[in-house]
Amino acid sequence: MTTTDIPTPPLVYAGPCSAESEDQLHRVAADLAAIGVRHLRAGIWKPRSKPGGFEGVGEPGLRWLRDVGDRYGLQVGTEVGTTEHARLALDYGMDFVWIGARTTTSPFTVSEIADVLAGQELTVLVKNPIAPDIDLWAGALRRLIDKGLTHIAAIHRGFSVGGEALLRNLPLWTHAHKLRSLLPDIPLLCDPSHISGDSDLVPIIIHEARLRGYDGLFVEVHPHPATALSDAAQQITPDRLRELLDSTAPNPDSNAVDEVLSNRLTELDRLRIIIDGIDEEIIRLLSERMQVSGEIGRWKDEHRLPHHQPEREQHLYRSRTELARLYGVSPQLVEALYHTIHDYSKKHQDDDAPHR
Ligand code: PEP
Ligand code: MN
């Protein structure tokens, strides 16, 4: 075996949603180190939607984290939501910090935290904001880059778009992928725990992230998920993580996914997760098509050409139905679809046109 045959281990950040006790951190750190994980995450200050829940152990947890990091040779880090958190994280020698979904939403707070972290060596990871606003996410990353921070990564943790859904936060994979075009050099990690909200669904999200070329994972792992003080439903054990990393690294036909299918996720659920991703792609393409159609309309206006051009329209229907045959889709369906699309496209050009 040459060195190039050795699969690169995925970048994995793992650990409990919250640091709960020194003993809990020791147990999880020992187990994670044993399976080759190099980065231990644990929330010290927990941003809770409703007041009155477990809000984290606070400053003592930083010392626990630093101690277990030194003992097991792990890089350790926590979430920072204020400048005070960022200062304390530096004081206690955190190797990395992350900016949570709620904080990414506020450019003021991100800027203030960036000022505190300016010029430091530590890694800063930025979760996407709660709403599907990719510019806001990229903006937060840029604020850190502008302060001279060089170890930066992004975490996709899904978006809240309202309504009942199988997943806690919708991944909107295609939409999230726009971050890659805005910041191509920033590693992109997937947080399957906050996307799924359910430990049974974590494997399928890891599988999907892997197929989409994510650079790594940011995953919640707890020695006893059922007793966790926060996010109990979505945390997995270190053993489970080991199985998932084994089954997703060399072999794309993950056993773990099959196991989930026979477990709680029905075949119908699995197919719906896939079809939701396909529909998102269709709608994104329609949006792109409408934009180009608008540009075509403006070009026609400038050159005083009519929007409606029957020979082009005939060509469009003919060529699209041929493509339908090529792809094994009903030509009648594609023709009907293009009548609808094209009618809207013409209407879009007419509405946009200056009076002439
Ligand atoms: C977390 O990672 O524990 C967390 C609070 O995540 P998010 O900011 O994605 O909700
Ligand atoms: Mn959590």
CSV table of N, CA, C and O in Angstrom, one decimal, residues 12 15 41 118 125 166 174 182-183 185 201 222 230 260 266 268 270 296 301 309 323 329 335 337:
chain,number,residue,atom,x,y,z
A,12,VAL,N,-13.1,15.3,12.0
A,12,VAL,CA,-14.3,15.1,12.9
A,12,VAL,C,-14.2,15.9,14.2
A,12,VAL,O,-13.2,15.7,14.9
A,15,GLY,N,-18.4,15.5,20.4
A,15,GLY,CA,-18.5,15.7,21.9
A,15,GLY,C,-19.9,16.0,22.3
A,15,GLY,O,-20.8,16.2,21.4
A,41,ARG,N,-15.6,18.7,21.2
A,41,ARG,CA,-16.5,19.9,21.4
A,41,ARG,C,-17.3,19.7,22.6
A,41,ARG,O,-17.7,18.5,23.0
A,118,ALA,N,-9.0,38.6,17.1
A,118,ALA,CA,-8.1,39.0,16.1
A,118,ALA,C,-6.7,38.6,16.2
A,118,ALA,O,-6.1,38.7,17.3
A,125,LEU,N,-14.9,28.2,14.0
A,125,LEU,CA,-15.9,27.6,13.2
A,125,LEU,C,-17.2,28.4,13.2
A,125,LEU,O,-17.5,28.9,14.3
A,166,LEU,N,-39.8,16.1,9.2
A,166,LEU,CA,-39.1,15.0,9.8
A,166,LEU,C,-37.8,15.4,10.5
A,166,LEU,O,-37.4,14.9,11.5
A,174,THR,N,-28.6,22.2,-1.6
A,174,THR,CA,-28.2,22.9,-2.7
A,174,THR,C,-28.0,24.4,-2.4
A,174,THR,O,-27.0,25.1,-2.8
A,182,LEU,N,-19.1,31.2,-2.7
A,182,LEU,CA,-18.7,32.5,-2.2
A,182,LEU,C,-17.3,32.4,-1.5
A,182,LEU,O,-16.5,33.3,-1.6
A,183,LEU,N,-17.1,31.3,-0.8
A,183,LEU,CA,-15.8,31.1,-0.1
A,183,LEU,C,-15.2,29.7,-0.4
A,183,LEU,O,-15.3,28.8,0.5
A,185,ASP,N,-12.4,28.4,-0.4
A,185,ASP,CA,-11.3,27.8,0.3
A,185,ASP,C,-11.6,27.4,1.8
A,185,ASP,O,-10.7,26.9,2.5
A,201,LEU,N,-31.7,9.4,12.9
A,201,LEU,CA,-31.6,10.0,11.6
A,201,LEU,C,-30.2,10.5,11.3
A,201,LEU,O,-29.8,10.9,10.2
A,222,HIS,N,-22.4,11.7,23.3
A,222,HIS,CA,-22.6,11.7,24.7
A,222,HIS,C,-22.4,10.3,25.2
A,222,HIS,O,-22.9,9.3,24.6
A,230,SER,N,-29.1,18.4,27.7
A,230,SER,CA,-29.6,19.2,26.6
A,230,SER,C,-29.5,18.3,25.3
A,230,SER,O,-28.6,17.5,25.2
A,260,VAL,N,-30.6,1.9,9.8
A,260,VAL,CA,-31.6,2.9,10.2
A,260,VAL,C,-32.9,2.6,9.4
A,260,VAL,O,-34.0,2.7,10.0
A,266,THR,N,-38.5,4.7,8.0
A,266,THR,CA,-39.1,3.8,7.0
A,266,THR,C,-38.5,4.1,5.6
A,266,THR,O,-38.0,5.2,5.4
A,268,LEU,N,-40.2,4.9,3.1
A,268,LEU,CA,-40.9,6.1,2.6
A,268,LEU,C,-40.2,7.4,3.2
A,268,LEU,O,-40.0,8.3,2.4
A,270,ARG,N,-37.1,7.7,4.0
A,270,ARG,CA,-35.8,7.9,3.3
A,270,ARG,C,-36.0,8.5,1.9
A,270,ARG,O,-35.3,9.4,1.5
A,296,ILE,N,-32.6,37.9,-21.0
A,296,ILE,CA,-32.9,37.8,-22.4
A,296,ILE,C,-34.0,38.9,-22.7
A,296,ILE,O,-33.8,39.6,-23.8
A,301,ASP,N,-35.4,44.0,-25.4
A,301,ASP,CA,-35.8,45.4,-25.3
A,301,ASP,C,-34.8,46.4,-25.9
A,301,ASP,O,-35.2,47.3,-26.7
A,309,GLN,N,-41.4,35.2,-29.8
A,309,GLN,CA,-40.8,34.8,-31.1
A,309,GLN,C,-41.2,33.3,-31.4
A,309,GLN,O,-40.6,32.4,-30.9
A,323,LEU,N,-35.2,15.9,-25.5
A,323,LEU,CA,-34.4,15.6,-24.3
A,323,LEU,C,-35.2,14.7,-23.3
A,323,LEU,O,-34.6,13.9,-22.7
A,329,VAL,N,-38.1,10.4,-19.8
A,329,VAL,CA,-39.3,11.1,-19.1
A,329,VAL,C,-40.4,11.3,-20.2
A,329,VAL,O,-40.1,11.5,-21.4
A,335,GLU,N,-43.6,18.6,-22.3
A,335,GLU,CA,-44.2,19.7,-23.1
A,335,GLU,C,-45.1,20.5,-22.3
A,335,GLU,O,-45.1,21.7,-22.3
A,337,LEU,N,-45.1,21.0,-19.1
A,337,LEU,CA,-44.3,21.7,-18.1
A,337,LEU,C,-43.7,23.0,-18.8
A,337,LEU,O,-43.7,24.1,-18.3
